Phi, psi and omega in degrees: 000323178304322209284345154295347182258034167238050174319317174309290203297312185315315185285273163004291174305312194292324165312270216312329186271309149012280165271353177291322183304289192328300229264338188286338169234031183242140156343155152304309198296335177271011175318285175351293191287338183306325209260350154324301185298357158305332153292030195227022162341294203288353196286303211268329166328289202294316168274005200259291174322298160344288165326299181298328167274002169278338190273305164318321173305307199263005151318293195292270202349301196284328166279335160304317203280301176231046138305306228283258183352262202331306214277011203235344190279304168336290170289346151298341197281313189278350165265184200218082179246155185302202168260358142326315199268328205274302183320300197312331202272329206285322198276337169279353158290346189234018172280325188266004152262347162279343170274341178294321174308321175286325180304281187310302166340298180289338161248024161266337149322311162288323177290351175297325170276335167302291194306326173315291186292354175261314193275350148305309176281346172286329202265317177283354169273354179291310207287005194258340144322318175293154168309333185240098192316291191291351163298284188326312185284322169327310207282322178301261199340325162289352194281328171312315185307311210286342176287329218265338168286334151313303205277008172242014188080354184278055205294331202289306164324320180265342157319302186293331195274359189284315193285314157339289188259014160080030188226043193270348154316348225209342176239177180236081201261313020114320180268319139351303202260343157299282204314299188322306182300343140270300131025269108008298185252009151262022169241023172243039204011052170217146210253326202311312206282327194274336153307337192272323190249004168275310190292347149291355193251335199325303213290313152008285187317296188293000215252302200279003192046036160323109167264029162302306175307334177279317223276313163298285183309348173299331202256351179279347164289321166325318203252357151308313189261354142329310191278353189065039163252074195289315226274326174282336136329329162255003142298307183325291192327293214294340188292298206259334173237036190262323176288003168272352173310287212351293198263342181216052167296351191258341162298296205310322165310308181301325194263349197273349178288343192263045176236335158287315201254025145061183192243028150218042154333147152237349157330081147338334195262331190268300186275038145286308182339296222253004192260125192335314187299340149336324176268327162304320175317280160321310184296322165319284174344294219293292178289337170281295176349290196317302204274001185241001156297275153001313204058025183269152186284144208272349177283158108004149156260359174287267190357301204277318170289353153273309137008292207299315195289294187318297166265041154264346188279313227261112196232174168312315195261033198276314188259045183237161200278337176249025183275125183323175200245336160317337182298124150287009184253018181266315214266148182310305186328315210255344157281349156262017193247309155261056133304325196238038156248161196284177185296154156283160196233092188242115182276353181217126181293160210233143164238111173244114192293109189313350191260276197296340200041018153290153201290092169299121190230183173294294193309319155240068175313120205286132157245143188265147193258169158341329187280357230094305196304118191247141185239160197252181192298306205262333195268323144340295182272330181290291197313298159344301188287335179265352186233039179061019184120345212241150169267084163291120179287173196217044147242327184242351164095002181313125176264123144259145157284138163336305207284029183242351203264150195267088155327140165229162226226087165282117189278000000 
């Protein structure tokens, strides 16, 4: 149980030993994906948690039943019962250890499925080893899709296409669908399921100076003097939000002022309190929590590797009038979507050979044919070599001999 309670660090390491494997025994041209997979926290984090709190769940479970038991066999001991009451006593005892066994049944199940799904995701970050890359990147790319239709709500779509491509071991759709049911009932004004899962979260919470849970009861106080129920609103206050003066006394004044100036206040400072939007609020709230419970990133991860992509692309001359159409920054679509990302930040231009798509070096110097037009050196003597000595270029169709084409000299 100890080696459980560092899950951050652990799931971190286990990403990390990973691409560290990946990267000692993969080719060069694959580093890259080795050192991706470092970003893959949240993939091995999230059922890792899990794990751990089912193993905690069913802990507290067998020590409340039976602590229960003992103390119930004790105090049988200590009476002076027939051979009637002793039965009686013996048979409700041993009724309420076959439900802890059933009890217990069920969450070895679950932990069974935690551990299932961890070791599904290690075996998929493994597979990135294997030859076939592109299988590999298919299956990440669906794992996006199916994260950014959670996180847009789209539970039915990402079931299916999860279930579709056999990768529901890889998603988190279950977990999703715990937040919707909250969700769903802060967008129903009620407080209840998400006061329910702070206090399952707490010692969590309180770890992280979560204010969510204040944030609730505030507005269930909110909806108390809505209703013009101050004396129970000051029963609430005292119960639920009077141990938070320490730390938040000057919310607490502000809110406390809205028993005077009622819910159809025209103050500004007050009648924010009360306005729907307030409840947009909380959900918001609501979903960072979750996701930072989690270790999940508060973007989509599509989102964030499309961004990531989009400006490592994106330079000054992308919005220039003669930027090639091979550019995906060529296309309008893709330039508003990085307008507001920064530049890539490349201080020496890259020569990429239009045949081979490879980096033109010292090592594949770029040759220029009669047209203009630069190619790099191996893509070039590979054409030669299948064409009796001769080249075509294969944008304008210009036929040469080898022996015509031009070093060109990168300064």
């Amino acid at each position: 149980m100890d080696s459980l309670s560092n899950g951050d660090s652990a799931a971190v390491a286990a990403a990390e030993t990973v691409a560290a494997t990946a990267v000692s025994i993969m080719p060069q041209s694959r580093i890259r994906l080795a050192d991706s997979l470092k970003l893959e926290n949240q993939l091995l984090k999230l059922p890792f948690e899990h794990f751990k709190k089912s193993i905690r769940a069913n802990r507290r479970i067998a020590e409340k039943e039976i602590g229960a038991v003992i103390d119930s066999v004790i105090d049988a001991a200590q009476q002076d019962m027939s051979k009637e009451e002793a039965v009686d006593h013996l048979t409700s005892l041993v009724s309420r250890l076959q439900g802890l066994k059933r009890k217990l049944e069920e969450g070895s199940r679950t932990e069974n499925l935690q551990a299932q799904r961890c070791r599904a995701r290690l075996e998929h970050l493994e597979a990135a080893q294997t030859e076939n890359v592109s299988e590999w990147n298919s299956t990440r790319e669906k794992r996006f899709l199916v994260d950014y239709m959670l996180r847009m709500s789209y539970y039915d779509t990402a079931a299916k296409l999860a279930e579709s491509s056999n990768i529901q071991d890889l998603v988190d759709i279950d977990v999703f669908q715990e937040a919707k049911k909250i969700i769903d009932a802060l967008q129903n004004t009620e407080v209840a399921p998400a006061l329910a899962w702070c206090a399952e979260n707490k010692s969590r919470l309180k770890k992280s100076k979560s204010k969510l849970e204040f944030q609730l009861r505030l507005q269930e106080f909110i909806e108390l003097v809505r209703a013009d129920n101050n004396l129970q609103a000051i029963t609430y206050a005292q119960k639920y939000l009077a141990p938070w003066g320490a730390t938040h006394m000057k919310e607490l004044q502000r809110v406390m002022a809205t028993l005077a100036f009622k819910s159809n206040t025209e103050c500004a400072a007050y009648k924010v309190f009360f306005e729907p939007k307030q409840w947009d609020y909380l959900v918001e709230q609501f979903k960072q929590e979750f996701c930072r419970l989690y270790g999940m990133t508060l973007e989509p991860l599509l989102n964030i590797y499309l961004q990531a992509g989009l400006s490592a692309l994106k330079t000054p001359f992308c919005y220039e009038e003669d930027c090639t159409k091979e550019d995906p920054l060529s296309q309008e679509g893709f330039r508003k979507l990085a307008s507001p990302l920064p530049f890539s930040k490349q201080h020496h231009s890259k020569l990429v050979c239009y045949i081979t798509k490879e980096l033109m070096d010292t090592e594949n110097p770029p040759l220029v044919l009669p047209n203009g037009y630069v190619y790099s050196t191996k893509a070039l003597e590979e054409m030669a070599r299948k064409n009796n000595g001769k080249v075509t270029c294969p944008r304008t169709g210009l036929v040469c001999k080898y022996s015509e084409l031009v070093k060109a000299f990168i300064s």
